[in-house]
Short mmCIF file of C-alpha atoms in Angstrom, two decimals:
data_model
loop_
_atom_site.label_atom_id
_atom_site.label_comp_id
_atom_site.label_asym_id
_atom_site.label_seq_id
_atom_site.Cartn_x
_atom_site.Cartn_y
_atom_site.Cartn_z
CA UNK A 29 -27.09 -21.03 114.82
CA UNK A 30 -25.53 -19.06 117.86
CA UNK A 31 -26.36 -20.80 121.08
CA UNK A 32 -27.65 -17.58 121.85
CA UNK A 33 -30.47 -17.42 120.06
CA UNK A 34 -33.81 -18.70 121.71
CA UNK A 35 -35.25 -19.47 118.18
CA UNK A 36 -33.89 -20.25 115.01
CA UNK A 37 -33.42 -21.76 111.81
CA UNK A 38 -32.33 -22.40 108.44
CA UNK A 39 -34.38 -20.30 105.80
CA UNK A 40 -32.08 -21.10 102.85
CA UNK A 41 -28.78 -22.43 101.50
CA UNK A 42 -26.59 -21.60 98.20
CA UNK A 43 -23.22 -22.75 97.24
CA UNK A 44 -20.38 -20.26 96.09
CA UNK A 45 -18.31 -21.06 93.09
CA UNK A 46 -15.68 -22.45 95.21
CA UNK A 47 -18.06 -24.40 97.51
CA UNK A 48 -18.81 -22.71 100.28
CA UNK A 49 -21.68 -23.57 101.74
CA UNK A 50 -23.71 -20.04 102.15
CA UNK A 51 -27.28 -19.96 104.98
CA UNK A 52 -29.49 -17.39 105.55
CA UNK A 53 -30.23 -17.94 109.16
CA UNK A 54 -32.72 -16.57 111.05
CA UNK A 55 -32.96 -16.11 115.37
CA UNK A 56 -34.63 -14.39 118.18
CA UNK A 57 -32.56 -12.87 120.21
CA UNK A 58 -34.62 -11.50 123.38
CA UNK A 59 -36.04 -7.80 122.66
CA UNK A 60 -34.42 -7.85 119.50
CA UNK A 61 -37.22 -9.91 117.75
CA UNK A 62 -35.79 -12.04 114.89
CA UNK A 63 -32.63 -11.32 113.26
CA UNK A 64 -30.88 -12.01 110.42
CA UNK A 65 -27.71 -14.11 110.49
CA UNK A 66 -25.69 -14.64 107.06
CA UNK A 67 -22.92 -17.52 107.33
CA UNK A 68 -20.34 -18.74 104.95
CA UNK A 69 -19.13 -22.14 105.81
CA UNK A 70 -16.63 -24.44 103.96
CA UNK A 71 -17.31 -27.08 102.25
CA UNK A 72 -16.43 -29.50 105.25
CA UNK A 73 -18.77 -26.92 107.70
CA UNK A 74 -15.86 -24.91 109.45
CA UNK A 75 -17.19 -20.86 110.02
CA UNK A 76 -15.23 -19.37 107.71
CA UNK A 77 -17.81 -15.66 108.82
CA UNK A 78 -20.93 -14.57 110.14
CA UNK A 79 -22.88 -11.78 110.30
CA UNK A 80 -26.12 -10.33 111.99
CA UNK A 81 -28.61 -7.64 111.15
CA UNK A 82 -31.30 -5.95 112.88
CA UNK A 83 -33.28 -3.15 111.68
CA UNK A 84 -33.72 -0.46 113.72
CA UNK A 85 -36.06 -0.10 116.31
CA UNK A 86 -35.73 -3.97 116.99
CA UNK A 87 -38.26 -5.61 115.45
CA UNK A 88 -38.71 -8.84 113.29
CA UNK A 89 -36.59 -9.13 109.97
CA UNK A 90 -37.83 -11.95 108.20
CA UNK A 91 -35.43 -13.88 105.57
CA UNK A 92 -35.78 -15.13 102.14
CA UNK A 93 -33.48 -16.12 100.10
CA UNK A 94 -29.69 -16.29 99.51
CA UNK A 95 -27.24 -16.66 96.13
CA UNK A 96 -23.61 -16.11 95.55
CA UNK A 97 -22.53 -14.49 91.88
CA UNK A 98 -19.16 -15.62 90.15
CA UNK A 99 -17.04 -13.52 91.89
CA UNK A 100 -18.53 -15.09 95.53
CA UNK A 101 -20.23 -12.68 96.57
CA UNK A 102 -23.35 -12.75 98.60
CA UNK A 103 -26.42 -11.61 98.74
CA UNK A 104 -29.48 -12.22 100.48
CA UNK A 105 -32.85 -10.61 100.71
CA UNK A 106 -35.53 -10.73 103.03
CA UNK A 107 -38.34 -7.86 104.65
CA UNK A 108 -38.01 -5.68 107.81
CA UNK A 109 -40.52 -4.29 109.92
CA UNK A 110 -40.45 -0.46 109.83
CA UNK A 111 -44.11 0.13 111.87
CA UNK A 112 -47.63 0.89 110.65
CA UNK A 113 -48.20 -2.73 110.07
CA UNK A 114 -45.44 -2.11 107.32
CA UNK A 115 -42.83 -4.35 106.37
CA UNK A 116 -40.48 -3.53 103.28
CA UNK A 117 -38.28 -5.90 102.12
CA UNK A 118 -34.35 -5.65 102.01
CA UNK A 119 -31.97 -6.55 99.74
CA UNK A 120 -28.13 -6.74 100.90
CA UNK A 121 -24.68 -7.87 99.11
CA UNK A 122 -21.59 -8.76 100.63
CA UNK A 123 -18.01 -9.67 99.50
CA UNK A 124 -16.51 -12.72 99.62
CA UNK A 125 -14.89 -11.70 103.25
CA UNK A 126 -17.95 -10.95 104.61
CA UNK A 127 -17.71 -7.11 104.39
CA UNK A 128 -21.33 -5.06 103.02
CA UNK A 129 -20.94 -3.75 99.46
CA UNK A 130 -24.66 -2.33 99.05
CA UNK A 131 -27.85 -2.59 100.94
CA UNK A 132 -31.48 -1.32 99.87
CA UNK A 133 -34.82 -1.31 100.62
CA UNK A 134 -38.35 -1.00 98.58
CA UNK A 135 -41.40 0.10 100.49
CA UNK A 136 -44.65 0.18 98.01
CA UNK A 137 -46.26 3.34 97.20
CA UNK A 138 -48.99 3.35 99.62
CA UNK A 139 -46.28 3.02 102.44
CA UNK A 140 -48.13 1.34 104.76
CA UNK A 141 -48.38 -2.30 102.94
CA UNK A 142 -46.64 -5.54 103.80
CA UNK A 143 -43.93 -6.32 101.16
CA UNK A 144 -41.77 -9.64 101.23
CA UNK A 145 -38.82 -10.73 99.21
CA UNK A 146 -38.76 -14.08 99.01
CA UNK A 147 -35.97 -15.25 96.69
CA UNK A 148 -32.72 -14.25 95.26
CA UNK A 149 -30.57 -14.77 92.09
CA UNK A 150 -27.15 -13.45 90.20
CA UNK A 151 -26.47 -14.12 86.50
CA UNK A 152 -23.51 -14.74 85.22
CA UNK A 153 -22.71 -10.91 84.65
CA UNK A 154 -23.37 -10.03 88.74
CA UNK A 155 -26.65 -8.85 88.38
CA UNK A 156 -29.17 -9.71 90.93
CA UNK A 157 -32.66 -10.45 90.72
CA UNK A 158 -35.08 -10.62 93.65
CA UNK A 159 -38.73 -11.94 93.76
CA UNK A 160 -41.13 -11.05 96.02
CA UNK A 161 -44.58 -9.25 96.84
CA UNK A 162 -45.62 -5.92 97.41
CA UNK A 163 -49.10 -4.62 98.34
CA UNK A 164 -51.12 -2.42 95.26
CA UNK A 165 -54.04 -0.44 95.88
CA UNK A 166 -56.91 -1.80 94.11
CA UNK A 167 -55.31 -4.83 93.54
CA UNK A 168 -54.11 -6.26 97.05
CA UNK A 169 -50.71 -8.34 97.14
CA UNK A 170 -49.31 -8.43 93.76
CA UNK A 171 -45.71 -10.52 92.35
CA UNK A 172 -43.02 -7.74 92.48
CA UNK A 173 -39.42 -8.62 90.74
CA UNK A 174 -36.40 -6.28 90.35
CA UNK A 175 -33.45 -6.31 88.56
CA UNK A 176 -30.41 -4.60 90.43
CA UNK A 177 -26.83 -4.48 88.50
CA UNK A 178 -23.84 -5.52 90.40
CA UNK A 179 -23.57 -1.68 92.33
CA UNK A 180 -27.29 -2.17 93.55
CA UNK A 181 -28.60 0.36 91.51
CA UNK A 182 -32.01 -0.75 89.73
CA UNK A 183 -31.82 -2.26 86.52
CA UNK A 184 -35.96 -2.87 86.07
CA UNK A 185 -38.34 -3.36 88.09
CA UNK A 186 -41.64 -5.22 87.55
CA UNK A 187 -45.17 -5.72 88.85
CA UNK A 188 -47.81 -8.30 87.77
CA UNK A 189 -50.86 -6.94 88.36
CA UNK A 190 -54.89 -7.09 87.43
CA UNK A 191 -57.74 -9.45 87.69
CA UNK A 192 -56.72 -11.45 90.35
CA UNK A 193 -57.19 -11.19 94.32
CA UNK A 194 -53.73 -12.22 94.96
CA UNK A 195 -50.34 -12.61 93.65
CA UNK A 196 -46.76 -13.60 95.33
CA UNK A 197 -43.46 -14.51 94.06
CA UNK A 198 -41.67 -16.95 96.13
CA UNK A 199 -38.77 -18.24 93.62
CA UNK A 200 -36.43 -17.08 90.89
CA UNK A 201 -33.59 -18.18 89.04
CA UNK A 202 -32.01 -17.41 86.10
CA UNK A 203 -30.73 -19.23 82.88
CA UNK A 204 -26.93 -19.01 81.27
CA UNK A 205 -28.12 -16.60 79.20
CA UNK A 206 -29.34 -14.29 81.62
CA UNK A 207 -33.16 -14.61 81.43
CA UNK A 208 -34.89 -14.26 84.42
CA UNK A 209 -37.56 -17.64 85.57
CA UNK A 210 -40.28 -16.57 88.52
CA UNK A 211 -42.67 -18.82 89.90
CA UNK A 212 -45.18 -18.19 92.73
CA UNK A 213 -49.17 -17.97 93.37
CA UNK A 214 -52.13 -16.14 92.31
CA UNK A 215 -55.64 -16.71 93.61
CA UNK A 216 -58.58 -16.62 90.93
CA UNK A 217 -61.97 -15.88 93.40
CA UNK A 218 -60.63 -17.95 96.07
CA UNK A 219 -58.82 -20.69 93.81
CA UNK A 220 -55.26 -20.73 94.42
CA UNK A 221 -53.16 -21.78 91.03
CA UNK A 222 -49.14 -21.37 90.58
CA UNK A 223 -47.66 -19.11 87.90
CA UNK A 224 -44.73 -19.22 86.04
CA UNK A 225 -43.16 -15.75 84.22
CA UNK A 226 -40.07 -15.86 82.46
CA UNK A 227 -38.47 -12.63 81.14
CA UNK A 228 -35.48 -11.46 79.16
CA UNK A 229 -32.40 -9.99 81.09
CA UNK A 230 -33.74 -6.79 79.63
CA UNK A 231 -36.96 -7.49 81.58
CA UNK A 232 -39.36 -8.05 78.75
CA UNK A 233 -41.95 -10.72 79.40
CA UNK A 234 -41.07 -14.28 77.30
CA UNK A 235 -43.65 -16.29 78.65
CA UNK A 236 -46.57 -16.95 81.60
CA UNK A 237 -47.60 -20.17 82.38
CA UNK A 238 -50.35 -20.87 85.04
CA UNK A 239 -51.17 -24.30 86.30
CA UNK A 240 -54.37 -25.89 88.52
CA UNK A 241 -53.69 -29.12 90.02
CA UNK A 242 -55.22 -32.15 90.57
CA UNK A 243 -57.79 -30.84 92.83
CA UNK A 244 -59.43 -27.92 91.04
CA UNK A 245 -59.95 -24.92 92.55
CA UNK A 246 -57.40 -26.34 95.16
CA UNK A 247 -54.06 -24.47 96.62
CA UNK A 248 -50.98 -24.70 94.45
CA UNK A 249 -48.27 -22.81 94.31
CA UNK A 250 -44.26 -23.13 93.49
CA UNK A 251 -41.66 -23.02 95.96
CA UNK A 252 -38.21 -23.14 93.80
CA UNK A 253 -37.28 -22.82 90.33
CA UNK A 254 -33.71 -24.42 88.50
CA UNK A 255 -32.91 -23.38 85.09
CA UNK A 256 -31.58 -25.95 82.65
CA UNK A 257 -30.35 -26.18 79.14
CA UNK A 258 -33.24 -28.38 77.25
CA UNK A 259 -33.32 -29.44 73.60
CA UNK A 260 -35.56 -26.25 72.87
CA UNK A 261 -33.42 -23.46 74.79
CA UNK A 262 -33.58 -22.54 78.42
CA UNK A 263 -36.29 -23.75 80.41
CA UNK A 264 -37.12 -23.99 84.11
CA UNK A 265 -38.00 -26.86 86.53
CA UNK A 266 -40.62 -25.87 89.13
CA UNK A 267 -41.04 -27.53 92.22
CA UNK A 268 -44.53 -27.20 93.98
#
């Protein structure tokens, strides 16, 4: 991190295809509230580039997650405030240089709720898939996952919603072939139990898995999924 910065840290790390070694960075710097700092490093640490965002009006931009697709290109996703209590989450993609291809946000429909993006993947063909939460009404916080092809425009978009007092995304990954693996949190009256969706590249739902730990009714929830190749097809590996 810059020795400018009065706070920071390390929010997440990917490797490129050539292996670079890719962070999503986060710092405070003074009335700028935290920033964003994206750096590609090679694979024996040198700064090979680095860039900063801050969202207008200075306030915090929170990171989540960073990938590179198989061209080496970055992108990294996160949430901004924008006032009202509001944060929206932010999605941005840059080349391999360092230079910003696309950037876009998502704000909910009630525009006034807190929505995070969490974690970020490419498939093989460039499209990227983010994982999050966005705020419903009626239904609180509520997994939100979308799609975007390699321009940034919106492939699908999804929402898992209904029965439940809470749900996040915090990881997603997908397989070789393109199917998309999510894995987060939802809370069942007060019991907290991790979830694990897996949908075609198409977006349709494969799967849903849910899982209470050893202590029941305890707080469980998964922080990173890896696809791999079993003996029955694509799975995923979720750490908790």
């Amino acid at each position: 991190l810059t020795q400018a910065a009065t706070l920071g840290e390390i929010k997440a790390v990917a490797l490129d295809g050539a292996g670079n070694i890719l962070t999503a960075e986060q710092e405070q710097q003074g009335s700028e509230g935290l920033n964003w700092v994206i750096a590609k490093r090679t694979s024996a640490g040198a700064l090979v580039w680095s860039r900063t965002y801050n969202s207008s009006g200075n306030n915090d931009d929170i990171l989540g997650g960073i990938a590179a697709d198989t061209a080496g290109n970055v992108v990294v996703a996160g949430s901004e405030f924008s006032g009202l209590a509001n944060y929206n989450w932010r999605v941005t993609k840059y080349d391999p240089a360092g230079q910003v291809l696309w950037s876009t946000s998502y704000n909910d429909a009630s525009g006034t709720g807190v929505d995070d993006a969490w974690s970020v993947a490419a498939d093989r063909n460039g499209n990227v898939v983010v994982a999050g939460h966005e705020f419903v009404s009626g239904n609180g916080d509520t997994i939100r996952i979308f799609s975007y092809d390699p321009s940034g425009t919106v492939r699908w978009g999804m929402t898992v919603v209904g029965g439940f007092l809470e749900r996040r995304g915090f990881a997603v990954a997908c397989d070789p072939q393109g199917n998309v693996v999510a894995g987060g949190l939802e809370d069942v009256t007060g019991a907290k139990r991790w979830i694990l969706l897996r949908y075609t590249s198409g977006g349709v739902l494969i799967s849903s898995t849910t899982h209470d730990g050893m202590v029941v009714n305890g707080a469980d929830q998964i922080n990173g999924v890896a696809p791999f190749a079993g003996a029955s097809g694509p799975t995923a590996v979720a750490a908790l």
